[in-house]
Coordinates of C-alpha atoms and ligand atoms in Angstrom, one line a residue:
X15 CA 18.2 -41.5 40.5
X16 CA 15.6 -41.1 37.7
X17 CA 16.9 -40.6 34.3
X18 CA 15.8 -37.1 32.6
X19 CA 13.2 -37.3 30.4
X20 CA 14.4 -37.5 27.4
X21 CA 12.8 -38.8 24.3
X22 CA 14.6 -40.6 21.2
X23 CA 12.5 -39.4 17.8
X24 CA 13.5 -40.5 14.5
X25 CA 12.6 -39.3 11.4
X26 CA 12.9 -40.8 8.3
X27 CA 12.6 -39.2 4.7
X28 CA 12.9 -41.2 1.4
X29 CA 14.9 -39.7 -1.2
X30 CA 13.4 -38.0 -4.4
X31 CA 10.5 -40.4 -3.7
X32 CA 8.4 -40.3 -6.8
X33 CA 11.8 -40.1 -8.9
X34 CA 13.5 -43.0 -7.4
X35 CA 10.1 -44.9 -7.5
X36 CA 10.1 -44.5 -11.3
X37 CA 13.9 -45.0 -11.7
X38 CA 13.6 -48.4 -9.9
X39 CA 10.5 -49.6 -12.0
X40 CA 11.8 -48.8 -15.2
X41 CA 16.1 -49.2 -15.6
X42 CA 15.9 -46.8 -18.3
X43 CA 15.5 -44.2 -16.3
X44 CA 18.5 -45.1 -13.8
X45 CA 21.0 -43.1 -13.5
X46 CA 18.9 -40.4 -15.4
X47 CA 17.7 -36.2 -14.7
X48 CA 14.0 -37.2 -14.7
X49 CA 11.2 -35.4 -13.3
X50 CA 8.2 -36.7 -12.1
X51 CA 5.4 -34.5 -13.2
X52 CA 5.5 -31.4 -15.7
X53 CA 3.2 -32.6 -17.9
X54 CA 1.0 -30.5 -19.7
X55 CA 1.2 -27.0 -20.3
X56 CA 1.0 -25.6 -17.2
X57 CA 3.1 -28.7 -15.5
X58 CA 5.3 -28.4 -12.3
X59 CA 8.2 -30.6 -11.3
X60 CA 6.0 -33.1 -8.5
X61 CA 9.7 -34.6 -8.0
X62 CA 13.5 -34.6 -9.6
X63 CA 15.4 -37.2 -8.9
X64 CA 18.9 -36.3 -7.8
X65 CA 20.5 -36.7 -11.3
X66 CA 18.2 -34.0 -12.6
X67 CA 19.2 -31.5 -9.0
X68 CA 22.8 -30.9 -10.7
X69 CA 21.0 -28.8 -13.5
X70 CA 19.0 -27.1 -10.8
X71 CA 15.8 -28.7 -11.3
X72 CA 13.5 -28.7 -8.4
X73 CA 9.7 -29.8 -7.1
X74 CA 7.1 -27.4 -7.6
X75 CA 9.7 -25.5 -10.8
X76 CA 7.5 -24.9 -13.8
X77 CA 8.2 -27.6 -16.5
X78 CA 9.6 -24.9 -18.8
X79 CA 12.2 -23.9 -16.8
X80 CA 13.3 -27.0 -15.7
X81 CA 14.1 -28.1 -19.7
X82 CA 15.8 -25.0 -19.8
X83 CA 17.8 -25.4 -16.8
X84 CA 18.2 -29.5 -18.5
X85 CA 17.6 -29.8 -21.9
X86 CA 17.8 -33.7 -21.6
X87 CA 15.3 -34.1 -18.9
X88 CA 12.6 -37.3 -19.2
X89 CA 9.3 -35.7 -18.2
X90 CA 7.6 -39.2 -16.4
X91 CA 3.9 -39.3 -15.3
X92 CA 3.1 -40.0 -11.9
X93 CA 2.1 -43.2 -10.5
X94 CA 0.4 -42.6 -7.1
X95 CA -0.3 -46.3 -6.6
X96 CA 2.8 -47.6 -6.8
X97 CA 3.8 -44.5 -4.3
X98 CA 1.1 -45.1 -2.0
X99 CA 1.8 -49.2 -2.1
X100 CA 6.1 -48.2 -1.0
X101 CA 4.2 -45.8 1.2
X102 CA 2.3 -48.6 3.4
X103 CA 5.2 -51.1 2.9
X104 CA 8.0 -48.2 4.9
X105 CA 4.5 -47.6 7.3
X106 CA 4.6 -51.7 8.0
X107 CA 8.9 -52.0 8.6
X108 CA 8.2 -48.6 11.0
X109 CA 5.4 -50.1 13.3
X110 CA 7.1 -53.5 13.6
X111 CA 9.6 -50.8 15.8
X112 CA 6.8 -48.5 17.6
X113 CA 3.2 -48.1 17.4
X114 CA 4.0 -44.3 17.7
X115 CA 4.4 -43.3 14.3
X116 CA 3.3 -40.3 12.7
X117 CA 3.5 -39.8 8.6
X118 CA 3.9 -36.8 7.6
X119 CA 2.8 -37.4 4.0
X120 CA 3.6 -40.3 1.4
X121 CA 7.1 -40.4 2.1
X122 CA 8.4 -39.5 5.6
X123 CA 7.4 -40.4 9.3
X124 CA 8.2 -39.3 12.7
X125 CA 8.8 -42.0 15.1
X126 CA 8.8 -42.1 18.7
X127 CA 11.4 -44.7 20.0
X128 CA 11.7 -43.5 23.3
X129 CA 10.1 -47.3 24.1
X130 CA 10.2 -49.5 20.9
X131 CA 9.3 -53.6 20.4
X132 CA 12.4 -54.5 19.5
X133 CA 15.4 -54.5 22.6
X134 CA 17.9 -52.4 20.6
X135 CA 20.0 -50.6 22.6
X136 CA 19.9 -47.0 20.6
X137 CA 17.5 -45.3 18.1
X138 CA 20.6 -44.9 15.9
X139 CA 20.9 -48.6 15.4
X140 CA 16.7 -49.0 15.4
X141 CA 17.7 -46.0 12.2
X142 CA 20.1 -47.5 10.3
X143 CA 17.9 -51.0 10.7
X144 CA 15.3 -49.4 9.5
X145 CA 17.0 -48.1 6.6
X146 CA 18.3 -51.1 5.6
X147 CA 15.0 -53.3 5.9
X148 CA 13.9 -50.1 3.3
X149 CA 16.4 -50.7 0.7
X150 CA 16.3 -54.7 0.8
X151 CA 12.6 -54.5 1.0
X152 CA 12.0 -51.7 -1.5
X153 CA 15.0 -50.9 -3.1
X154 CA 14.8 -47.4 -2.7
X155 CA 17.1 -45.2 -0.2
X156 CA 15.8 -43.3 3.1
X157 CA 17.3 -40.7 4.9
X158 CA 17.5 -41.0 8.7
X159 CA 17.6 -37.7 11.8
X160 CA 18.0 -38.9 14.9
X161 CA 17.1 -36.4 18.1
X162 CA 15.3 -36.1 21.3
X163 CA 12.5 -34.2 19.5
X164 CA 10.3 -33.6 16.1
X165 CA 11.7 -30.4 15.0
X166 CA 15.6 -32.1 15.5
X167 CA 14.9 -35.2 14.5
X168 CA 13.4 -33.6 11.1
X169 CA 16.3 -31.5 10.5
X170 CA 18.3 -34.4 10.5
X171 CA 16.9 -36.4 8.3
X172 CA 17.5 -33.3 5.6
X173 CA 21.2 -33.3 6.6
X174 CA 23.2 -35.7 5.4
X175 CA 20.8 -36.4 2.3
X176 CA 20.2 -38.6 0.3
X177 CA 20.8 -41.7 1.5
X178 CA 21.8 -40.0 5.2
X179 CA 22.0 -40.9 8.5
X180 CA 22.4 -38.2 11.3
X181 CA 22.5 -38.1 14.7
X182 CA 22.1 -34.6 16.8
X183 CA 22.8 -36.0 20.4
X184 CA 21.1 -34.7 23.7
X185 CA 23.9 -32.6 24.7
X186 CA 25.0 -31.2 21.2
X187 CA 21.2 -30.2 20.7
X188 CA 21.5 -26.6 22.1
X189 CA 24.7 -26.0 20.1
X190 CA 23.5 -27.3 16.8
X191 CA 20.4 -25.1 16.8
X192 CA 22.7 -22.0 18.1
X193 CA 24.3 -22.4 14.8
X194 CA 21.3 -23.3 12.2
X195 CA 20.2 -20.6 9.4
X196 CA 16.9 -20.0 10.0
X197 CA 16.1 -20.9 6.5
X198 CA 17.2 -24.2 8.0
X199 CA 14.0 -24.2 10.3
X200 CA 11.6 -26.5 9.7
X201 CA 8.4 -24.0 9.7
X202 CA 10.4 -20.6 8.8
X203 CA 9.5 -20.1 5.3
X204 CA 10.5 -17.7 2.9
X205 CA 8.5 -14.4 4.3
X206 CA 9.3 -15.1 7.3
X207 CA 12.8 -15.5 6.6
X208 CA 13.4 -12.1 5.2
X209 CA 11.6 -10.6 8.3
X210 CA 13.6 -12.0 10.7
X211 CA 17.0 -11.1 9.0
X212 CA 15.7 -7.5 9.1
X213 CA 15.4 -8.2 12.2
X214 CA 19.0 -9.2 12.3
X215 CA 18.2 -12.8 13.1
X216 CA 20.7 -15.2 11.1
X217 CA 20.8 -18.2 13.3
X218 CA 19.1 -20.0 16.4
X219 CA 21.8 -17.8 18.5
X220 CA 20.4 -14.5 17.3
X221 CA 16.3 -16.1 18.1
X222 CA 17.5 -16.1 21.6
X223 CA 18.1 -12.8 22.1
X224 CA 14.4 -12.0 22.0
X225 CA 11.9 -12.6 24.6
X226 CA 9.1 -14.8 24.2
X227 CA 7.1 -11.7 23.9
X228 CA 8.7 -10.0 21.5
X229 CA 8.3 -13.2 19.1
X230 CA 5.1 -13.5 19.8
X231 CA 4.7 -9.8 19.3
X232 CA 6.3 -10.1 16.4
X233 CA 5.5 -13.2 14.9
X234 CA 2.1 -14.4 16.1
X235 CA 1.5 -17.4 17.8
X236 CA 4.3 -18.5 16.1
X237 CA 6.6 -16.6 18.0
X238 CA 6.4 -18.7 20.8
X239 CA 7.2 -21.8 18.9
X240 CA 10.2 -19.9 17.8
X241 CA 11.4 -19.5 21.0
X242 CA 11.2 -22.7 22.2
X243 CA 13.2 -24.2 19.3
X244 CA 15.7 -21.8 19.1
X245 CA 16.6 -23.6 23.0
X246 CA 16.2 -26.5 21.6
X247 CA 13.2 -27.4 23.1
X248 CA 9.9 -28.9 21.1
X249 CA 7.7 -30.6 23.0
X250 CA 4.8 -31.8 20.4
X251 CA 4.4 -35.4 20.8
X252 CA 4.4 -37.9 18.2
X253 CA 0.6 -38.5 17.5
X254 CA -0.1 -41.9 15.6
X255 CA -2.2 -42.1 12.3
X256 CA -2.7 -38.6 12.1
X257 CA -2.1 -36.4 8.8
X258 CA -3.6 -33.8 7.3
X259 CA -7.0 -34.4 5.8
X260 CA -7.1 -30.6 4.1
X261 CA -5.8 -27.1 4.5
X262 CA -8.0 -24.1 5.0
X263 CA -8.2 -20.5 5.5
X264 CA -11.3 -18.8 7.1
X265 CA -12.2 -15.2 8.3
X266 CA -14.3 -14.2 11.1
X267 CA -15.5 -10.9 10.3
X268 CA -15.9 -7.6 12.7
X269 CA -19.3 -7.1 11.4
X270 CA -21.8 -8.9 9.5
X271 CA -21.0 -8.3 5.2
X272 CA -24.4 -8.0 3.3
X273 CA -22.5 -7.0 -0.1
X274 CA -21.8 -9.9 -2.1
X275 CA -18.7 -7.3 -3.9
X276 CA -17.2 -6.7 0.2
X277 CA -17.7 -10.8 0.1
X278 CA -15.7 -11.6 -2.8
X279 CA -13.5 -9.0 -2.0
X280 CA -12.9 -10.6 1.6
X281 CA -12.7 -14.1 0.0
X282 CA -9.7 -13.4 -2.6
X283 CA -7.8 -12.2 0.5
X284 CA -8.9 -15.7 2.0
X285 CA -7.5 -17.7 -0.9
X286 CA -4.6 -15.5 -1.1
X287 CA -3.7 -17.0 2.3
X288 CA -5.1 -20.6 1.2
X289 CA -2.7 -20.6 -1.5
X290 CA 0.2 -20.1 1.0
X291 CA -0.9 -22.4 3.2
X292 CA -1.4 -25.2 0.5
X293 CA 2.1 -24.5 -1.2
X294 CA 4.2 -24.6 2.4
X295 CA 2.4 -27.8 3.8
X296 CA 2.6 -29.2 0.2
X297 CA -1.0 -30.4 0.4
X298 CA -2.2 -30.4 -3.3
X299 CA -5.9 -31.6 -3.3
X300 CA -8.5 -32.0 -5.7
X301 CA -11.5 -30.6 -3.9
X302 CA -12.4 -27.4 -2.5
X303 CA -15.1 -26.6 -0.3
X304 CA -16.5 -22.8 0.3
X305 CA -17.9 -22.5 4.0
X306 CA -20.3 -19.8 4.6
X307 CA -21.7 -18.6 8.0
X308 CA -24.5 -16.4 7.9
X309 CA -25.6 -14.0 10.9
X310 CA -27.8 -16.4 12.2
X311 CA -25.2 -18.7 12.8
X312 CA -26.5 -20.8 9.8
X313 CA -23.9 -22.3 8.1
X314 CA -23.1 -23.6 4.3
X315 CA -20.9 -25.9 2.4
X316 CA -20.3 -26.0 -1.4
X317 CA -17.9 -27.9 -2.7
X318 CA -17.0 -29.0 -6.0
X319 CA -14.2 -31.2 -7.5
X320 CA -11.4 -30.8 -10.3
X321 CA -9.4 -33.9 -12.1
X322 CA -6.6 -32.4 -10.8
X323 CA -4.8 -31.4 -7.9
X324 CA -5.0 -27.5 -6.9
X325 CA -1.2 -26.2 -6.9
X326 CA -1.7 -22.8 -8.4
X327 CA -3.4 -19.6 -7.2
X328 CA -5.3 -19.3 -10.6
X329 CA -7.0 -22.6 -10.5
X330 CA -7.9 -22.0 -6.9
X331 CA -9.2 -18.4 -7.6
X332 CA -11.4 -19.4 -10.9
X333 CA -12.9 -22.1 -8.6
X334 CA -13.3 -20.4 -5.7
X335 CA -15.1 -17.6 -7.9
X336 CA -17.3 -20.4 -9.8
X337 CA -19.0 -21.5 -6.5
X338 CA -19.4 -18.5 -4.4
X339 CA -21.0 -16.9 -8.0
X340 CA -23.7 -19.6 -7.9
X341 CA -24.9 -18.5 -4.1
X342 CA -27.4 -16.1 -3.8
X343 CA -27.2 -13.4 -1.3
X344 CA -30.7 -11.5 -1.1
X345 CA -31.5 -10.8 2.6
X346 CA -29.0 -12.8 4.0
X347 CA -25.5 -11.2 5.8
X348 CA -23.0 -13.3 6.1
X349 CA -20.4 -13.2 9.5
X350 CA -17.9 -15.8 8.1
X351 CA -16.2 -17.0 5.0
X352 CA -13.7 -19.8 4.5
X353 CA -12.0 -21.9 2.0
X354 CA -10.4 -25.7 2.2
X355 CA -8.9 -27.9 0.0
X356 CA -9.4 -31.6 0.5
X357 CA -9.1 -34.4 -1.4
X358 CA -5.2 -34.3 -0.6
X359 CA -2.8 -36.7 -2.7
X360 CA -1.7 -38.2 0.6
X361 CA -5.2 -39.0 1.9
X362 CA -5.3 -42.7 1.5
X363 CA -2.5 -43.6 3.7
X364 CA -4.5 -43.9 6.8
X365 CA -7.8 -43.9 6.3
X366 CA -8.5 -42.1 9.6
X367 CA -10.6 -38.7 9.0
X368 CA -8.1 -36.7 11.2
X369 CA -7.8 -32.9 10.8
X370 CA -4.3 -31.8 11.4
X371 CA -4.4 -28.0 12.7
X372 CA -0.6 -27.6 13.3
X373 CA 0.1 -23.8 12.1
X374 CA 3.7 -24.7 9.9
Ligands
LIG8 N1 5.9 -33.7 -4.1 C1 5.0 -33.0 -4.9 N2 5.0 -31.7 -5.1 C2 5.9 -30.9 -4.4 C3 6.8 -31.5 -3.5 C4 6.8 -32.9 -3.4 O1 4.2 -33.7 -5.6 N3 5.9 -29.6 -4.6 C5 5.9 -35.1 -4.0 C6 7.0 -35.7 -4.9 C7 8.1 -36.1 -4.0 C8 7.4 -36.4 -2.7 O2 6.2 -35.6 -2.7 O3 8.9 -37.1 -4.5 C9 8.2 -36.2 -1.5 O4 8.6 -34.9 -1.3 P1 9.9 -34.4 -0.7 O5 9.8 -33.0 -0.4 O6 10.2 -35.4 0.5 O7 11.0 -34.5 -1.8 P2 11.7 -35.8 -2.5 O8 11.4 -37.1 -1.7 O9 11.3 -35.8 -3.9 O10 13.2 -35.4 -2.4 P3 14.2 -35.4 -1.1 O11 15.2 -36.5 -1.4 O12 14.8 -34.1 -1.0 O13 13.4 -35.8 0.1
LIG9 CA1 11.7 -37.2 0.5
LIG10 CA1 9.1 -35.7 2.4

């Protein structure tokens, strides 16, 4: 009889990574709230380690309020070397197991083990090796999900945090996502959060009462991706070496716009969405490029480059405005606009120019 095709996917997650890589390179920090990041006026939290969580401060929180929320919290500059270097070591220990491994940025992977190098009998046990090789090897923590796909495995990895291991089996899949907040989805953000519980969707159980239509009526192309995981079912493979090179937004537009004023009005709504985009993928880059296609098909690129990364909609909106108001427009109509930011803090781990075009 032929077994069912079922895949074993782990993903794996170190804990407050730029924290506990500054807590294990300098003891004074051990043990401390610190925050990775901040510094400046207009700092954000990059990373808290798990000491500065019990005062509520979180990634991407505005320095300020974090030393309001901990009036004792060490502000530490980021190091991206010494992340990038822990970042190729866990890359090494995970393709000793399987040449199918897919990072997602600095710190976390997915890996197919479905077939692995090593004989183990179970991608738990592959897991926990994996973890351990991690801490002798690095002396930082991981945490481990376990499933027979990307959107389970990744859920698990989050579960049992930090330092977790957890293991949705085959036959408990369909029950676990039943149950799961949406907020819980990996690729439900915020917005769309608060529409689906107007929508009086709560949990997985509640996606499945709609059709595949409906969601996609509803939700886009995304709708049908909600579908599918709401039963449990993702079937996106584990693509090697590939991560996200830069996140854009671009508009096609119904007609042809000869009015630079319609054009900068179309491309604030543009990097309205770009901002979006950037903060949910967590892809802060240092370049943006402005593409322009003219009505002849003719097409543009201007780019230019800050010191550093683009995280706020200001920044992106004063530089977006810098290059288009360099371009002159006289006799020329232009049929589409878009925006990118490249340049991405997680670039160097592969060195493959791959664009990612995954939608969450
Ligand atoms: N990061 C960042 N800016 C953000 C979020 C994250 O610069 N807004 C960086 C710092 C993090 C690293 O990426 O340490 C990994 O991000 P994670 O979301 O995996 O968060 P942590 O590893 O810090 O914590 P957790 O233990 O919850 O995974
Ligand atoms: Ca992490
Ligand atoms: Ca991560």
């Amino acid at each position: 009889m032929m077994l069912p095709n079922i895949r074993k996917i782990i993903h794996i997650d170190m804990d407050a990574f730029f924290a506990s890589v500054e807590q294990r390179d300098n003891p004074e920090l051990s043990g401390k709230p610190i925050a990775v990041g901040g510094l400046g006026n207009r700092g954000v939290v990059a990373a808290a380690s798990y000491e500065a969580r019990k005062y509520g401060v979180f990634s991407a929180m505005p320095a300020k309020t974090a030393k309001k929320k901990c009036p004792f919290l060490i502000f530490v500059k980021p190091r991206f070397e010494a992340y990038k270097q822990v970042s190729n070591h866990i890359r090494q220990i995970f393709l000793e197991y399987t040449d199918l491994v897919e990072p997602l940025s600095l710190d976390e992977a997915y890996l197919d083990v479905t077939t692995h190098k090593k004989g183990k009998p179970s991608a738990t046990l592959i897991a926990k090796e994996i973890k351990q090789r991690i801490k002798d090897e690095t002396g930082l923590t991981a945490s481990a999900g376990i499933s027979i796909n990307k959107f389970l495995a990744k859920i698990a990895s989050d579960y049992d945090k930090p330092n977790g291991l957890f293991l949705i089996k085959p036959d408990e899949a369909k029950a676990f996502v039943e149950e799961l907040p949406i907020e819980k989805f990996f690729g439900i953000g915020k917005v769309t959060a608060r529409k689906m519980h107007k929508l009086g969707i709560s949990n997985g159980k509640d996606l499945k009462n709609f059709t595949e239509f409906e969601l996609i009526r509803k939700f886009g192309k995304q709708g049908s991706y909600y579908y599918h995981i709401s039963r449990a079912i993702d079937s996106r493979e584990v693509k090697p070496d590939r991560l996200r090179k830069s996140v854009g937004a671009e508009n096609t537009f119904e007609y042809d716009i000869d009015n630079p004023d319609e054009m900068k009005q179309q491309l604030l709504l543009i990097a309205q969405t770009l901002i979006k985009r950037i903060e949910k993928s967590k892809s802060f880059g240092k370049t943006l490029t402005l593409k322009i296609k003219f009505s002849d098909f003719k097409q543009i690129t201007r780019s230019k480059t800050e010191k550093f990364e683009i995280n706020d909609f200001e920044t992106l909106w004063k530089l977006s405005s810098e290059i288009f108001d360099l371009l002159d427009f006289t006799n020329r109509k232009v049929r589409l606009l878009g925006l990118s930011v490249s340049n991405l803090q997680y670039d160097n781990i592969t060195g493959q120019p791959v664009q990612l075009t995954f939608n969450f």
